[in-house]
Amino acid sequence: SLTQSRHSRHLGACAAALERFGDLGDSGDLAVAAEQLRVARRELGRITGHVGAEDILDIIFRDFCVGK
């Protein structure tokens, strides 16, 4: 179904971000590592229905011509 497809896509994106996080190892840049964890959390939030301020801002800037 559509919902299962959407969940699968978000889980895949989450897994990819976690894999990139893992590939950084102990010598990786902390800012890059934190970004990968943030991406993974956001993808899980899209499945569970958690909407954060970043998601709202993304929609506003994507759908409206703010600042143009």
GROMACS .gro file of N, CA and C in nm:
model
  204
    1SER      N    1   0.083  -0.119   0.000
    1SER     CA    2   0.000   0.000   0.000
    1SER      C    3   0.087   0.125   0.000
    2LEU      N    4   0.023   0.237  -0.019
    2LEU     CA    5   0.094   0.364  -0.024
    2LEU      C    6   0.166   0.393   0.108
    3THR      N    7   0.099   0.365   0.219
    3THR     CA    8   0.160   0.390   0.350
    3THR      C    9   0.282   0.303   0.370
    4GLN      N   10   0.275   0.178   0.333
    4GLN     CA   11   0.389   0.089   0.348
    4GLN      C   12   0.506   0.134   0.259
    5SER      N   13   0.475   0.182   0.142
    5SER     CA   14   0.578   0.233   0.052
    5SER      C   15   0.645   0.356   0.111
    6ARG      N   16   0.565   0.445   0.168
    6ARG     CA   17   0.618   0.566   0.231
    6ARG      C   18   0.705   0.529   0.351
    7HIS      N   19   0.657   0.436   0.434
    7HIS     CA   20   0.735   0.392   0.550
    7HIS      C   21   0.867   0.330   0.506
    8SER      N   22   0.861   0.249   0.404
    8SER     CA   23   0.981   0.184   0.353
    8SER      C   24   1.083   0.287   0.305
    9ARG      N   25   1.035   0.389   0.235
    9ARG     CA   26   1.124   0.494   0.185
    9ARG      C   27   1.191   0.569   0.300
   10HIS      N   28   1.113   0.603   0.403
   10HIS     CA   29   1.169   0.676   0.517
   10HIS      C   30   1.265   0.587   0.598
   11LEU      N   31   1.231   0.460   0.614
   11LEU     CA   32   1.321   0.369   0.683
   11LEU      C   33   1.452   0.352   0.607
   12GLY      N   34   1.443   0.346   0.474
   12GLY     CA   35   1.564   0.336   0.392
   12GLY      C   36   1.651   0.459   0.406
   13ALA      N   37   1.589   0.577   0.409
   13ALA     CA   38   1.665   0.701   0.427
   13ALA      C   39   1.728   0.706   0.565
   14CYS      N   40   1.656   0.658   0.666
   14CYS     CA   41   1.708   0.653   0.802
   14CYS      C   42   1.828   0.559   0.808
   15ALA      N   43   1.814   0.442   0.750
   15ALA     CA   44   1.923   0.344   0.751
   15ALA      C   45   2.046   0.398   0.678
   16ALA      N   46   2.025   0.469   0.567
   16ALA     CA   47   2.137   0.526   0.492
   16ALA      C   48   2.210   0.631   0.576
   17ALA      N   49   2.135   0.714   0.646
   17ALA     CA   50   2.197   0.817   0.732
   17ALA      C   51   2.276   0.751   0.845
   18LEU      N   52   2.219   0.645   0.904
   18LEU     CA   53   2.290   0.575   1.011
   18LEU      C   54   2.415   0.505   0.958
   19GLU      N   55   2.407   0.455   0.836
   19GLU     CA   56   2.526   0.393   0.776
   19GLU      C   57   2.635   0.497   0.752
   20ARG      N   58   2.596   0.615   0.702
   20ARG     CA   59   2.694   0.722   0.683
   20ARG      C   60   2.754   0.763   0.817
   21PHE      N   61   2.671   0.767   0.922
   21PHE     CA   62   2.720   0.798   1.055
   21PHE      C   63   2.823   0.694   1.099
   22GLY      N   64   2.791   0.569   1.079
   22GLY     CA   65   2.882   0.460   1.117
   22GLY      C   66   3.011   0.461   1.037
   23ASP      N   67   3.004   0.502   0.911
   23ASP     CA   68   3.122   0.506   0.826
   23ASP      C   69   3.222   0.613   0.870
   24LEU      N   70   3.175   0.712   0.947
   24LEU     CA   71   3.265   0.819   0.991
   24LEU      C   72   3.368   0.769   1.091
   25GLY      N   73   3.331   0.670   1.171
   25GLY     CA   74   3.423   0.618   1.271
   25GLY      C   75   3.457   0.720   1.377
   26ASP      N   76   3.555   0.688   1.458
   26ASP     CA   77   3.594   0.777   1.568
   26ASP      C   78   3.667   0.902   1.520
   27SER      N   79   3.723   0.898   1.401
   27SER     CA   80   3.800   1.012   1.352
   27SER      C   81   3.716   1.110   1.270
   28GLY      N   82   3.585   1.084   1.259
   28GLY     CA   83   3.499   1.169   1.177
   28GLY      C   84   3.469   1.303   1.240
   29ASP      N   85   3.426   1.395   1.158
   29ASP     CA   86   3.387   1.529   1.201
   29ASP      C   87   3.259   1.521   1.284
   30LEU      N   88   3.260   1.579   1.402
   30LEU     CA   89   3.143   1.573   1.490
   30LEU      C   90   3.021   1.642   1.429
   31ALA      N   91   3.041   1.749   1.356
   31ALA     CA   92   2.928   1.820   1.293
   31ALA      C   93   2.862   1.732   1.187
   32VAL      N   94   2.942   1.660   1.110
   32VAL     CA   95   2.887   1.571   1.007
   32VAL      C   96   2.815   1.454   1.075
   33ALA      N   97   2.873   1.401   1.181
   33ALA     CA   98   2.811   1.291   1.254
   33ALA      C   99   2.677   1.334   1.312
   34ALA      N  100   2.674   1.453   1.372
   34ALA     CA  101   2.549   1.503   1.430
   34ALA      C  102   2.443   1.524   1.322
   35GLU      N  103   2.484   1.571   1.207
   35GLU     CA  104   2.389   1.592   1.096
   35GLU      C  105   2.329   1.460   1.051
   36GLN      N  106   2.409   1.355   1.043
   36GLN     CA  107   2.358   1.225   1.001
   36GLN      C  108   2.258   1.170   1.103
   37LEU      N  109   2.286   1.190   1.232
   37LEU     CA  110   2.191   1.146   1.334
   37LEU      C  111   2.063   1.228   1.327
   38ARG      N  112   2.074   1.357   1.298
   38ARG     CA  113   1.956   1.442   1.285
   38ARG      C  114   1.869   1.397   1.168
   39VAL      N  115   1.933   1.363   1.058
   39VAL     CA  116   1.859   1.315   0.941
   39VAL      C  117   1.788   1.184   0.974
   40ALA      N  118   1.857   1.094   1.042
   40ALA     CA  119   1.796   0.965   1.078
   40ALA      C  120   1.675   0.987   1.169
   41ARG      N  121   1.687   1.077   1.268
   41ARG     CA  122   1.577   1.105   1.359
   41ARG      C  123   1.459   1.168   1.285
   42ARG      N  124   1.488   1.257   1.191
   42ARG     CA  125   1.382   1.322   1.114
   42ARG      C  126   1.305   1.219   1.031
   43GLU      N  127   1.376   1.126   0.969
   43GLU     CA  128   1.310   1.024   0.888
   43GLU      C  129   1.220   0.934   0.973
   44LEU      N  130   1.266   0.898   1.093
   44LEU     CA  131   1.181   0.820   1.182
   44LEU      C  132   1.060   0.902   1.227
   45GLY      N  133   1.081   1.029   1.250
   45GLY     CA  134   0.972   1.117   1.290
   45GLY      C  135   0.865   1.127   1.184
   46ARG      N  136   0.904   1.116   1.060
   46ARG     CA  137   0.806   1.122   0.951
   46ARG      C  138   0.718   0.998   0.950
   47ILE      N  139   0.767   0.889   1.005
   47ILE     CA  140   0.686   0.767   1.015
   47ILE      C  141   0.594   0.775   1.136
   48THR      N  142   0.647   0.822   1.247
   48THR     CA  143   0.571   0.824   1.372
   48THR      C  144   0.476   0.943   1.383
   49GLY      N  145   0.493   1.042   1.294
   49GLY     CA  146   0.406   1.158   1.297
   49GLY      C  147   0.462   1.275   1.375
   50HIS      N  148   0.585   1.262   1.424
   50HIS     CA  149   0.649   1.372   1.495
   50HIS      C  150   0.687   1.480   1.394
   51VAL      N  151   0.641   1.600   1.417
   51VAL     CA  152   0.672   1.711   1.328
   51VAL      C  153   0.747   1.815   1.409
   52GLY      N  154   0.865   1.851   1.364
   52GLY     CA  155   0.945   1.950   1.435
   52GLY      C  156   0.946   2.083   1.362
   53ALA      N  157   1.009   2.180   1.425
   53ALA     CA  158   1.016   2.314   1.367
   53ALA      C  159   1.085   2.313   1.232
   54GLU      N  160   1.187   2.229   1.215
   54GLU     CA  161   1.258   2.223   1.087
   54GLU      C  162   1.165   2.176   0.976
   55ASP      N  163   1.079   2.080   1.007
   55ASP     CA  164   0.985   2.031   0.906
   55ASP      C  165   0.890   2.141   0.862
   56ILE      N  166   0.841   2.218   0.957
   56ILE     CA  167   0.749   2.327   0.924
   56ILE      C  168   0.820   2.433   0.840
   57LEU      N  169   0.942   2.469   0.879
   57LEU     CA  170   1.017   2.567   0.801
   57LEU      C  171   1.047   2.516   0.661
   58ASP      N  172   1.079   2.387   0.648
   58ASP     CA  173   1.103   2.329   0.515
   58ASP      C  174   0.981   2.345   0.426
   59ILE      N  175   0.863   2.319   0.481
   59ILE     CA  176   0.739   2.330   0.404
   59ILE      C  177   0.714   2.476   0.365
   60ILE      N  178   0.733   2.566   0.459
   60ILE     CA  179   0.710   2.708   0.430
   60ILE      C  180   0.801   2.756   0.318
   61PHE      N  181   0.930   2.726   0.326
   61PHE     CA  182   1.023   2.774   0.225
   61PHE      C  183   1.010   2.699   0.093
   62ARG      N  184   0.960   2.576   0.098
   62ARG     CA  185   0.941   2.500  -0.026
   62ARG      C  186   0.814   2.544  -0.099
   63ASP      N  187   0.707   2.567  -0.024
   63ASP     CA  188   0.576   2.592  -0.085
   63ASP      C  189   0.542   2.739  -0.106
   64PHE      N  190   0.609   2.827  -0.036
   64PHE     CA  191   0.579   2.969  -0.047
   64PHE      C  192   0.706   3.044  -0.088
   65CYS      N  193   0.688   3.155  -0.152
   65CYS     CA  194   0.802   3.235  -0.199
   65CYS      C  195   0.843   3.333  -0.088
   66VAL      N  196   0.889   3.281   0.022
   66VAL     CA  197   0.931   3.365   0.134
   66VAL      C  198   1.068   3.422   0.103
   67GLY      N  199   1.080   3.552   0.112
   67GLY     CA  200   1.208   3.618   0.092
   67GLY      C  201   1.248   3.640  -0.052
   68LYS      N  202   1.159   3.612  -0.144
   68LYS     CA  203   1.194   3.632  -0.286
   68LYS      C  204   1.137   3.761  -0.334
   0.00000   0.00000   0.00000
